[in-house]
Amino acid sequence: MQAGKCGAMSAWSGCDVQGGTPAEGEYRVTAKGGSELQSAISKAGWRIIPLLSVGYLFAYIDRVNVSFASTQMNIDLGFSATVYGLGAGLFYLAYAMVEIPSNVLLMRFGARRWLARIMIMWGLLAISMMFVKTPTQFYTVRFLLGLSEAGFFPGVMYYLSTWFPTKQRGKAMGLFYVANPLAVFVMGFISKPLLAMDGLYDLRGWQWMFLIEGIPPVLIGLAVLAFLPDRPDEVKWLSEGERESLRVAVAEHPQKHEDHSAGGMLAVLADKRVLLLTAIYLLTLAAGTTFILSAPAILMERTGWDIGHVGWLISAGGLTAAAFMLIGGWITDHRGERYTVLYVALGFDVIGYLMIAAAPSAWMVAAGLILSQIGRGAHSTAQVALWADVLKDRRMAIGAAAISSVANLGVWLLPIGFGMAKDATGGYTFGLWAFPVMHVLAIVATVVLMRMVRMKKAGTAA
């Protein structure tokens, strides 16, 4: 195939632009096939990603809206920072416990039915948070919420890997994952009005928040049940040529030559590269989520601003993270590697969290938040795209769930320790120093991972 005939389509098709026989892990594609592949990817992107992204937006809202609710709820119910940290973190313990079984069942029952089940159940449990009165009830509902939502994120990661070829996967995952920081933006924007409903029909503002934000996932789950396709070969909106082009493109992988005969979770976890991916995700997810779970209270303490101004700051941070999540996904796809974005993004996180912990003025704290969210957005996309680079085919479902499960154990523990540090010292400053340290460790793990992958490639080439 001549390079001129591949042209612009090579970024979508993966065709051999050098001519001659395609290299291993590549495939030959005609101009017509390339056009059909681009058309299939475009159609899949518009019909699949928006629905899943809206679902993930409300998943994250219902996971961490307790951070805004706690500014009223903890006072009303007499919860200490330790009680709150334990309850907030229990979600992630439950989440970690059943992520892998959840993804196994997703493969058995299909993405449409299983993801719809997840959404409907978590929506109903999110609403039930409005009835919490005691620490035990708080712990129980948060634990059940984690059980119900478990498997959604890694399930979607696997699902997208069955619809999008490697060269478009970073962009697709970025478009989905952008709902995470957008959820922070939405929470910061709407939380003050919801809390201001305090007293309406004898309900507190935090109760209205749980009620109103728990209804959409139920409705979205019903929409997923009605409209989300399980596989490309069962949809009518793709032509026969589009389905075949997409099937061939998704089946190919740059590292197809690797031996993956040993299946199952233990084989995935035994891979040192996967262990390093897990370490990076654990460090960044635990730090970022623990901060978000207490962000309103932290920023009110560090800046002296009220909940309204802090809400706007958090919204600005969420919007910033969303923008850089998309930018990071585009850059990693364009460069064909993820590590540079990871290094730079993690560096922004380190600087941002140092400023939040130590800056002497409110505006410098605010600047630190924005820097940390630039890093959070960019490194999130680079990480999940790396998962799909390392894990192949159906093992992506088990591998992504395994990485996420171990990382969420860290998210269970860190909020508890963070709350205990706050109760012991009377403020958040001491606990905040853990966040830049964790991101420095993530940089070290990224360096080791990159060297390991390059050495393996060099050894294979030799």
Short mmCIF file of N, CA, C and O in Angstrom, two decimals, residues 410-454:
data_model
loop_
_atom_site.label_atom_id
_atom_site.label_comp_id
_atom_site.label_asym_id
_atom_site.label_seq_id
_atom_site.Cartn_x
_atom_site.Cartn_y
_atom_site.Cartn_z
N GLY A 410 -7.16 1.61 48.66
CA GLY A 410 -6.45 2.78 49.16
C GLY A 410 -7.41 3.94 49.41
O GLY A 410 -7.25 4.70 50.38
N VAL A 411 -8.40 4.08 48.54
CA VAL A 411 -9.39 5.15 48.72
C VAL A 411 -10.25 4.87 49.95
O VAL A 411 -10.79 5.80 50.55
N TRP A 412 -10.40 3.63 50.33
CA TRP A 412 -11.13 3.30 51.56
C TRP A 412 -10.35 3.74 52.78
O TRP A 412 -10.89 4.35 53.71
N LEU A 413 -9.04 3.49 52.78
CA LEU A 413 -8.23 3.74 53.98
C LEU A 413 -7.83 5.20 54.15
O LEU A 413 -7.83 5.72 55.27
N LEU A 414 -7.48 5.87 53.07
CA LEU A 414 -6.93 7.22 53.21
C LEU A 414 -7.92 8.23 53.81
O LEU A 414 -7.52 9.03 54.65
N PRO A 415 -9.21 8.24 53.42
CA PRO A 415 -10.12 9.19 54.07
C PRO A 415 -10.24 8.99 55.57
O PRO A 415 -10.44 9.95 56.32
N ILE A 416 -10.12 7.72 56.03
CA ILE A 416 -10.18 7.46 57.46
C ILE A 416 -8.99 8.11 58.16
O ILE A 416 -9.12 8.84 59.15
N GLY A 417 -7.78 7.87 57.63
CA GLY A 417 -6.59 8.48 58.20
C GLY A 417 -6.62 9.99 58.11
O GLY A 417 -6.19 10.69 59.05
N PHE A 418 -7.16 10.52 57.01
CA PHE A 418 -7.25 11.96 56.83
C PHE A 418 -8.19 12.57 57.88
O PHE A 418 -7.89 13.62 58.47
N GLY A 419 -9.33 11.89 58.11
CA GLY A 419 -10.26 12.37 59.13
C GLY A 419 -9.67 12.31 60.52
O GLY A 419 -9.86 13.22 61.34
N MET A 420 -8.95 11.23 60.83
CA MET A 420 -8.31 11.10 62.14
C MET A 420 -7.26 12.18 62.35
O MET A 420 -7.13 12.73 63.45
N ALA A 421 -6.51 12.52 61.27
CA ALA A 421 -5.51 13.58 61.38
C ALA A 421 -6.18 14.92 61.65
O ALA A 421 -5.66 15.74 62.43
N LYS A 422 -7.33 15.15 61.04
CA LYS A 422 -8.05 16.40 61.27
C LYS A 422 -8.54 16.49 62.70
O LYS A 422 -8.41 17.53 63.38
N ASP A 423 -9.12 15.41 63.22
CA ASP A 423 -9.60 15.40 64.61
C ASP A 423 -8.45 15.57 65.59
O ASP A 423 -8.59 16.23 66.63
N ALA A 424 -7.29 14.97 65.28
CA ALA A 424 -6.15 15.02 66.20
C ALA A 424 -5.48 16.39 66.22
O ALA A 424 -4.99 16.82 67.27
N THR A 425 -5.44 17.07 65.08
CA THR A 425 -4.72 18.34 64.99
C THR A 425 -5.63 19.56 65.00
O THR A 425 -5.15 20.69 65.16
N GLY A 426 -6.93 19.32 64.78
CA GLY A 426 -7.87 20.43 64.76
C GLY A 426 -7.94 21.15 63.43
O GLY A 426 -8.64 22.17 63.30
N GLY A 427 -7.24 20.66 62.40
CA GLY A 427 -7.26 21.29 61.09
C GLY A 427 -6.83 20.31 60.02
O GLY A 427 -6.41 19.19 60.30
N TYR A 428 -6.92 20.74 58.74
CA TYR A 428 -6.63 19.85 57.62
C TYR A 428 -5.18 19.94 57.13
O TYR A 428 -4.75 19.12 56.33
N THR A 429 -4.42 20.93 57.59
CA THR A 429 -3.10 21.21 57.01
C THR A 429 -2.16 20.01 57.08
O THR A 429 -1.51 19.65 56.09
N PHE A 430 -2.09 19.35 58.24
CA PHE A 430 -1.17 18.23 58.40
C PHE A 430 -1.47 17.12 57.39
O PHE A 430 -0.57 16.60 56.72
N GLY A 431 -2.75 16.75 57.25
CA GLY A 431 -3.12 15.68 56.32
C GLY A 431 -2.88 16.03 54.87
O GLY A 431 -2.61 15.15 54.04
N LEU A 432 -2.94 17.33 54.53
CA LEU A 432 -2.76 17.75 53.14
C LEU A 432 -1.37 17.44 52.61
O LEU A 432 -1.18 17.27 51.40
N TRP A 433 -0.37 17.35 53.49
CA TRP A 433 0.99 17.07 53.03
C TRP A 433 1.14 15.67 52.44
O TRP A 433 2.10 15.40 51.70
N ALA A 434 0.21 14.77 52.73
CA ALA A 434 0.30 13.43 52.15
C ALA A 434 0.10 13.44 50.64
O ALA A 434 0.66 12.61 49.91
N PHE A 435 -0.68 14.39 50.13
CA PHE A 435 -1.06 14.37 48.72
C PHE A 435 0.12 14.64 47.78
O PHE A 435 0.31 13.89 46.80
N PRO A 436 0.95 15.67 47.99
CA PRO A 436 2.10 15.83 47.10
C PRO A 436 3.10 14.68 47.21
O PRO A 436 3.69 14.27 46.20
N VAL A 437 3.26 14.12 48.40
CA VAL A 437 4.18 12.99 48.57
C VAL A 437 3.71 11.80 47.73
O VAL A 437 4.51 11.12 47.05
N MET A 438 2.41 11.54 47.74
CA MET A 438 1.87 10.40 46.99
C MET A 438 2.07 10.59 45.49
O MET A 438 2.33 9.63 44.76
N HIS A 439 1.96 11.82 45.01
CA HIS A 439 2.16 12.05 43.59
C HIS A 439 3.63 11.96 43.19
O HIS A 439 3.95 11.56 42.06
N VAL A 440 4.54 12.30 44.10
CA VAL A 440 5.97 12.08 43.83
C VAL A 440 6.24 10.58 43.68
O VAL A 440 6.97 10.15 42.77
N LEU A 441 5.65 9.78 44.55
CA LEU A 441 5.81 8.32 44.45
C LEU A 441 5.22 7.79 43.14
O LEU A 441 5.77 6.86 42.54
N ALA A 442 4.12 8.39 42.68
CA ALA A 442 3.53 7.99 41.41
C ALA A 442 4.48 8.30 40.25
O ALA A 442 4.56 7.53 39.27
N ILE A 443 5.19 9.41 40.33
CA ILE A 443 6.18 9.74 39.30
C ILE A 443 7.28 8.67 39.26
O ILE A 443 7.70 8.22 38.18
N VAL A 444 7.75 8.28 40.44
CA VAL A 444 8.79 7.24 40.51
C VAL A 444 8.30 5.94 39.87
O VAL A 444 9.01 5.31 39.08
N ALA A 445 7.06 5.53 40.20
CA ALA A 445 6.50 4.31 39.62
C ALA A 445 6.36 4.42 38.10
O ALA A 445 6.57 3.44 37.37
N THR A 446 6.03 5.61 37.61
CA THR A 446 5.90 5.81 36.17
C THR A 446 7.25 5.66 35.47
O THR A 446 7.34 5.08 34.38
N VAL A 447 8.31 6.19 36.08
CA VAL A 447 9.66 6.04 35.52
C VAL A 447 10.03 4.57 35.41
O VAL A 447 10.52 4.10 34.37
N VAL A 448 9.77 3.81 36.47
CA VAL A 448 10.10 2.38 36.47
C VAL A 448 9.29 1.65 35.40
O VAL A 448 9.81 0.80 34.66
N LEU A 449 8.00 1.96 35.29
CA LEU A 449 7.14 1.33 34.30
C LEU A 449 7.64 1.61 32.88
O LEU A 449 7.74 0.69 32.06
N MET A 450 7.95 2.86 32.59
CA MET A 450 8.41 3.22 31.25
C MET A 450 9.69 2.46 30.89
O MET A 450 9.82 1.92 29.78
N ARG A 451 10.64 2.39 31.82
CA ARG A 451 11.89 1.69 31.55
C ARG A 451 11.64 0.20 31.33
O ARG A 451 12.25 -0.42 30.45
N MET A 452 10.73 -0.37 32.12
CA MET A 452 10.44 -1.79 31.98
C MET A 452 9.82 -2.10 30.62
O MET A 452 10.20 -3.07 29.94
N VAL A 453 8.87 -1.26 30.20
CA VAL A 453 8.22 -1.47 28.91
C VAL A 453 9.21 -1.32 27.77
O VAL A 453 9.23 -2.11 26.82
N ARG A 454 10.07 -0.31 27.85
CA ARG A 454 11.06 -0.09 26.77
C ARG A 454 12.09 -1.20 26.71
O ARG A 454 12.52 -1.62 25.62
#
